[in-house]
Each structure stands twice: as C-alpha cells, then as structure tokens.
GROMACS .gro file of C-alpha atoms in nm:
model
  254
    1MET     CA    1  -0.921  -1.606  -1.953
    2ALA     CA    2  -0.564  -1.547  -1.997
    3LYS     CA    3  -0.456  -1.184  -1.872
    4ASP     CA    4  -0.296  -0.953  -2.071
    5GLN     CA    5   0.046  -0.959  -2.005
    6TYR     CA    6   0.151  -0.633  -1.960
    7LEU     CA    7   0.389  -0.653  -1.678
    8ALA     CA    8   0.563  -0.941  -1.749
    9GLY     CA    9   0.896  -0.951  -1.643
   10LYS     CA   10   0.810  -0.689  -1.383
   11LEU     CA   11   0.941  -0.750  -1.046
   12ALA     CA   12   0.694  -0.574  -0.777
   13ILE     CA   13   0.755  -0.535  -0.403
   14VAL     CA   14   0.381  -0.558  -0.229
   15THR     CA   15   0.437  -0.475   0.163
   16GLY     CA   16   0.227  -0.605   0.396
   17ALA     CA   17   0.068  -0.877   0.126
   18GLY     CA   18   0.148  -1.175   0.398
   19LYS     CA   19  -0.263  -1.222   0.487
   20PRO     CA   20  -0.478  -1.364   0.175
   21THR     CA   21  -0.778  -1.120   0.283
   22GLY     CA   22  -0.605  -0.799   0.281
   23ILE     CA   23  -0.549  -0.505   0.041
   24GLY     CA   24  -0.183  -0.631   0.000
   25ALA     CA   25  -0.229  -1.021  -0.093
   26ALA     CA   26  -0.452  -0.854  -0.353
   27ALA     CA   27  -0.249  -0.595  -0.486
   28ALA     CA   28   0.038  -0.883  -0.554
   29TYR     CA   29  -0.217  -1.109  -0.746
   30ALA     CA   30  -0.356  -0.867  -0.959
   31LEU     CA   31   0.007  -0.769  -1.089
   32ALA     CA   32   0.091  -1.114  -1.105
   33GLN     CA   33  -0.202  -1.173  -1.289
   34HIS     CA   34  -0.055  -0.957  -1.580
   35GLY     CA   35   0.285  -1.127  -1.568
   36ALA     CA   36   0.526  -0.934  -1.266
   37ASN     CA   37   0.705  -1.116  -0.994
   38VAL     CA   38   0.611  -1.010  -0.700
   39VAL     CA   39   0.784  -0.998  -0.330
   40ILE     CA   40   0.526  -1.066  -0.049
   41HIS     CA   41   0.634  -0.893   0.224
   42TYR     CA   42   0.512  -0.973   0.547
   43GLY     CA   43   0.558  -0.909   0.926
   44LYS     CA   44   0.470  -1.235   1.131
   45SER     CA   45   0.242  -1.504   1.023
   46SER     CA   46   0.461  -1.746   0.751
   47ALA     CA   47   0.221  -1.964   0.725
   48ALA     CA   48  -0.030  -1.681   0.566
   49ALA     CA   49   0.234  -1.569   0.347
   50ALA     CA   50   0.300  -1.906   0.208
   51GLU     CA   51  -0.066  -1.923   0.173
   52THR     CA   52  -0.014  -1.602  -0.098
   53VAL     CA   53   0.298  -1.743  -0.246
   54LYS     CA   54   0.117  -2.076  -0.347
   55LYS     CA   55  -0.185  -1.892  -0.473
   56ILE     CA   56   0.039  -1.682  -0.723
   57GLU     CA   57   0.247  -1.916  -0.829
   58ALA     CA   58  -0.038  -2.073  -0.968
   59LEU     CA   59  -0.079  -1.790  -1.193
   60GLY     CA   60   0.284  -1.923  -1.362
   61VAL     CA   61   0.496  -1.651  -1.155
   62LYS     CA   62   0.784  -1.639  -0.918
   63ALA     CA   63   0.696  -1.486  -0.603
   64VAL     CA   64   0.896  -1.483  -0.302
   65ALA     CA   65   0.774  -1.409   0.069
   66ILE     CA   66   1.026  -1.241   0.299
   67SER     CA   67   0.991  -1.112   0.644
   68THR     CA   68   1.114  -0.777   0.753
   69ASP     CA   69   1.060  -0.587   1.066
   70GLN     CA   70   0.927  -0.259   0.932
   71GLU     CA   71   0.996  -0.087   1.265
   72SER     CA   72   1.331  -0.161   1.211
   73ASP     CA   73   1.569   0.081   1.106
   74THR     CA   74   1.709  -0.178   0.878
   75PHE     CA   75   1.411  -0.225   0.676
   76GLY     CA   76   1.434  -0.083   0.391
   77GLN     CA   77   1.778  -0.229   0.296
   78ASP     CA   78   1.727  -0.591   0.466
   79LEU     CA   79   1.377  -0.616   0.204
   80VAL     CA   80   1.592  -0.461  -0.108
   81GLN     CA   81   1.875  -0.653  -0.034
   82ALA     CA   82   1.655  -1.022  -0.009
   83THR     CA   83   1.434  -0.916  -0.286
   84LEU     CA   84   1.734  -0.852  -0.543
   85LYS     CA   85   1.912  -1.183  -0.400
   86ALA     CA   86   1.579  -1.399  -0.436
   87PHE     CA   87   1.586  -1.294  -0.799
   88ASN     CA   88   1.933  -1.231  -0.890
   89THR     CA   89   1.861  -0.877  -1.029
   90GLU     CA   90   1.993  -0.537  -0.995
   91THR     CA   91   1.640  -0.434  -1.073
   92ILE     CA   92   1.261  -0.332  -0.929
   93ASP     CA   93   0.991  -0.233  -1.152
   94ILE     CA   94   0.740  -0.121  -0.893
   95ILE     CA   95   0.670  -0.081  -0.511
   96VAL     CA   96   0.346  -0.074  -0.342
   97ASN     CA   97   0.395   0.073   0.030
   98ASN     CA   98   0.082  -0.106   0.190
   99ALA     CA   99   0.210  -0.219   0.516
  100GLY     CA  100   0.092  -0.048   0.837
  101THR     CA  101  -0.095  -0.026   1.145
  102ALA     CA  102  -0.411   0.132   1.285
  103ALA     CA  103  -0.535   0.207   1.653
  104CYS     CA  104  -0.845   0.385   1.776
  105TYR     CA  105  -0.886   0.636   2.088
  106PRO     CA  106  -1.145   0.811   2.246
  107ASN     CA  107  -0.997   1.175   2.226
  108VAL     CA  108  -0.653   1.322   2.164
  109GLU     CA  109  -0.557   1.342   2.537
  110SER     CA  110  -0.589   0.929   2.531
  111ILE     CA  111  -0.312   0.888   2.286
  112PRO     CA  112  -0.024   0.711   2.468
  113LEU     CA  113   0.352   0.874   2.317
  114LYS     CA  114   0.471   0.540   2.247
  115ASP     CA  115   0.156   0.437   2.033
  116PHE     CA  116   0.234   0.758   1.851
  117ASP     CA  117   0.574   0.662   1.777
  118TRP     CA  118   0.493   0.316   1.695
  119MET     CA  119   0.220   0.441   1.429
  120PHE     CA  120   0.483   0.678   1.303
  121ARG     CA  121   0.733   0.459   1.269
  122THR     CA  122   0.556   0.162   1.136
  123ASN     CA  123   0.380   0.415   0.878
  124VAL     CA  124   0.567   0.684   0.749
  125ARG     CA  125   0.927   0.586   0.823
  126GLY     CA  126   0.919   0.238   0.713
  127PRO     CA  127   0.776   0.361   0.359
  128LEU     CA  128   1.023   0.568   0.327
  129LEU     CA  129   1.333   0.351   0.469
  130LEU     CA  130   1.212   0.140   0.131
  131VAL     CA  131   1.205   0.386  -0.127
  132GLN     CA  132   1.556   0.502   0.021
  133ALA     CA  133   1.719   0.230  -0.056
  134ALA     CA  134   1.544   0.094  -0.373
  135ILE     CA  135   1.639   0.427  -0.595
  136PRO     CA  136   1.935   0.307  -0.702
  137TYR     CA  137   1.773  -0.006  -0.799
  138ILE     CA  138   1.381   0.106  -0.960
  139ALA     CA  139   1.359   0.074  -1.289
  140SER     CA  140   1.400   0.443  -1.474
  141PRO     CA  141   1.233   0.498  -1.700
  142GLY     CA  142   0.938   0.302  -1.607
  143GLY     CA  143   0.989   0.245  -1.231
  144ARG     CA  144   0.625   0.275  -1.046
  145ILE     CA  145   0.593   0.342  -0.645
  146VAL     CA  146   0.273   0.364  -0.527
  147ASN     CA  147   0.158   0.443  -0.164
  148VAL     CA  148  -0.166   0.299  -0.005
  149SER     CA  149  -0.311   0.597   0.245
  150SER     CA  150  -0.653   0.578   0.341
  151VAL     CA  151  -0.987   0.785   0.295
  152VAL     CA  152  -0.941   0.912   0.665
  153ALA     CA  153  -0.621   1.126   0.553
  154ARG     CA  154  -0.891   1.373   0.388
  155THR     CA  155  -1.156   1.325   0.643
  156GLY     CA  156  -0.968   1.357   0.969
  157CYS     CA  157  -1.140   1.086   1.161
  158LEU     CA  158  -0.922   0.876   1.387
  159PRO     CA  159  -0.680   1.149   1.340
  160MET     CA  160  -0.354   0.965   1.451
  161TYR     CA  161  -0.385   0.755   1.189
  162SER     CA  162  -0.516   0.938   0.980
  163ALA     CA  163  -0.231   1.220   1.000
  164THR     CA  164   0.052   0.892   0.950
  165LYS     CA  165  -0.170   0.841   0.619
  166ALA     CA  166  -0.168   1.197   0.467
  167ALA     CA  167   0.202   1.193   0.518
  168LEU     CA  168   0.223   0.894   0.250
  169GLY     CA  169   0.037   1.148   0.013
  170THR     CA  170   0.258   1.414   0.070
  171PHE     CA  171   0.539   1.209   0.072
  172ALA     CA  172   0.431   1.101  -0.327
  173LEU     CA  173   0.450   1.440  -0.401
  174GLY     CA  174   0.759   1.537  -0.332
  175TRP     CA  175   0.892   1.197  -0.446
  176GLY     CA  176   0.704   1.247  -0.741
  177GLU     CA  177   0.851   1.604  -0.840
  178GLU     CA  178   1.182   1.416  -0.759
  179LEU     CA  179   1.198   1.096  -0.973
  180GLY     CA  180   0.933   1.290  -1.251
  181PRO     CA  181   1.281   1.314  -1.475
  182LYS     CA  182   1.380   0.988  -1.474
  183GLY     CA  183   1.036   0.849  -1.583
  184ILE     CA  184   0.923   0.700  -1.213
  185THR     CA  185   0.584   0.791  -1.145
  186VAL     CA  186   0.450   0.806  -0.771
  187ASN     CA  187   0.102   0.811  -0.684
  188THR     CA  188  -0.099   0.740  -0.388
  189VAL     CA  189  -0.450   0.577  -0.313
  190LEU     CA  190  -0.674   0.621  -0.048
  191PRO     CA  191  -0.939   0.365   0.028
  192GLY     CA  192  -1.252   0.426   0.190
  193PRO     CA  193  -1.397   0.156   0.422
  194VAL     CA  194  -1.305  -0.226   0.241
  195GLU     CA  195  -1.425  -0.583   0.381
  196THR     CA  196  -1.067  -0.699   0.566
  197ASP     CA  197  -1.024  -0.766   0.905
  198MET     CA  198  -0.931  -0.405   0.984
  199VAL     CA  199  -1.296  -0.271   0.894
  200LEU     CA  200  -1.495  -0.118   1.165
  201PRO     CA  201  -1.817  -0.281   1.269
  202ASP     CA  202  -2.145  -0.120   1.071
  203ASP     CA  203  -2.282   0.005   1.406
  204HIS     CA  204  -1.933   0.210   1.450
  205PRO     CA  205  -1.961   0.593   1.436
  206ILE     CA  206  -1.752   0.640   1.194
  207MET     CA  207  -1.887   0.382   1.005
  208GLN     CA  208  -2.190   0.569   1.016
  209LYS     CA  209  -2.092   0.872   0.919
  210PHE     CA  210  -1.892   0.698   0.629
  211ARG     CA  211  -2.251   0.561   0.513
  212PHE     CA  212  -2.380   0.876   0.514
  213GLU     CA  213  -2.092   1.066   0.309
  214GLN     CA  214  -2.105   0.778   0.035
  215HIS     CA  215  -2.285   0.733  -0.288
  216ILE     CA  216  -2.211   0.395  -0.301
  217LYS     CA  217  -2.326   0.305   0.058
  218ARG     CA  218  -2.104  -0.012   0.078
  219ASN     CA  219  -1.767  -0.131   0.203
  220GLY     CA  220  -1.550  -0.191  -0.095
  221THR     CA  221  -1.340  -0.501  -0.219
  222THR     CA  222  -0.988  -0.539  -0.190
  223THR     CA  223  -1.030  -0.658  -0.562
  224GLU     CA  224  -1.177  -0.289  -0.620
  225VAL     CA  225  -0.869  -0.138  -0.442
  226ALA     CA  226  -0.588  -0.397  -0.593
  227GLU     CA  227  -0.737  -0.317  -0.967
  228THR     CA  228  -0.676   0.090  -0.886
  229ILE     CA  229  -0.331  -0.012  -0.754
  230LEU     CA  230  -0.260  -0.209  -1.110
  231PHE     CA  231  -0.338   0.041  -1.297
  232LEU     CA  232  -0.121   0.295  -1.111
  233ALA     CA  233   0.169   0.050  -1.164
  234SER     CA  234   0.063  -0.032  -1.535
  235PRO     CA  235   0.236   0.109  -1.871
  236MET     CA  236  -0.111   0.276  -1.907
  237ALA     CA  237  -0.031   0.509  -1.608
  238SER     CA  238   0.292   0.658  -1.748
  239TYR     CA  239   0.185   1.024  -1.752
  240LEU     CA  240  -0.028   1.003  -1.410
  241THR     CA  241   0.211   1.067  -1.100
  242CYS     CA  242   0.173   1.287  -0.759
  243GLN     CA  243  -0.226   1.206  -0.799
  244GLN     CA  244  -0.429   1.084  -0.483
  245VAL     CA  245  -0.748   0.881  -0.606
  246SER     CA  246  -0.969   0.800  -0.381
  247ILE     CA  247  -1.131   0.461  -0.371
  248ASP     CA  248  -1.455   0.510  -0.090
  249GLY     CA  249  -1.782   0.528  -0.312
  250GLY     CA  250  -1.811   0.891  -0.319
  251MET     CA  251  -1.752   1.007  -0.014
  252THR     CA  252  -1.489   1.235  -0.008
  253TYR     CA  253  -1.675   1.446  -0.304
  254ARG     CA  254  -1.994   1.508  -0.088
   0.00000   0.00000   0.00000
C-alpha cells in the first residue's frame, strides 16, 4: 500500500544510519516511505550502508551514503557540505541525531578518562557540530531536529552513557527555544531496550530492572522507535517542540 507522501521533496540527514538493523536505518526508511530523500550517514561499514541505501531507493526516493567521522572537529561541516553537494540544494529539512556509542563499566572508579572523552565527543559534541553547521541551511519555517537519546537519561543506569544522552535532551530545550521563532522544532526521543545489536542480554541486571519497571514487558522494535521519529519530523508535529518522548513500554512512569 502506498504511503501518504507528506514528506515528498524533503531532505533528511540521519546519522548512524548505516546498519540495516539499527534505529537510524529504520528511521531513514520510515522518512523515505513518506517521500523524503535521505542521507545515510555512517562511520565505517560501507557495505552495510550500501544495503540500507538500496532498500530505501527501492521506494522511489533518492538516498546517498556519506561517511564522516563524528569524532572529528570538522564533522558537522563535512557532513553538511557533502549533503548539499550530493543533492544540489541549499536546504536541509530534517536532522535526526542518532549516531552514538556506548560502553559499560562496573563502577564509577573504573571509567577511564580516555573513554569519558571518547563518549562525550561522539554522543554530545558530534550532534552539536552537525546542528551548528546545518543551521544556515535548515528550512525555516518547517525544519525539524530530532535527537535520539535513551531511557537511561532518566533512570541513571550506565551513568556515563546516560549523562551523554541526558545532554541531548538538554540541548534540545535550548535549541528549541532559539529556533522556535523560525518555525523549526527540536525534540528528543528516549528509547528503552530495543532489539538491536547493542541491546543487553535478558539476564543482565540492568535488563532485569528494566523488565520489572516496564508495563509492556518486552524489547521494542526499531520500527516502533522510527515511527515516533517520523511523527516528530512530520508536518503533524508543527506545534510540538522541546519535548522528550519516551518509547520504553512505560518503564519511566512507574
């Protein structure tokens, strides 16, 4: 069944979208189903990114895979300029800040400083650099920025990772206030446990805690997260900004 093409002609950048089984790829596919052309940003796996592009192009839209280093000082400029060149445009409509990294440590004493710097550089500075570089080109009005955080930003599990994800929500509050007068919305999604290659095993203590707190006691799917991102990036969410939307089976509302 054909989807409503309410994003026809729109251009979206989705970071960390190279893995076909990840949230980023699912979000890119959902946007493309409704007509958006999509930049598939990826880090290392060109083969996986090419697979995602092929799947999206089958929908009849344009998709381009672009590899840039999210830890680089020029990450934002590199990705934005490559996007504008690939699509021969001066306008970017949607940014989904999805790319990130994670690591588990048994306690606070065991966190190496180099890992602290690496995680904040990737998860926090990367999205900041992309938005800074994109602002002159974001559609006004009608631009959309969606940050992909995590439920742990509200629970405190995995404290270093959760701190980086909480920063994305705080960024969205400030960016939303600044960009709102231009008709640009900024929102955050906070997925709970989702079936990706990053999900913890069911017998992990953190997962057992999650299951106890959930009302819907299962992992989510990438499609379920992607559909929420799609809504926030759509015209239907034009009066919704600075919000943090949990997609977690109800666990943060117990």
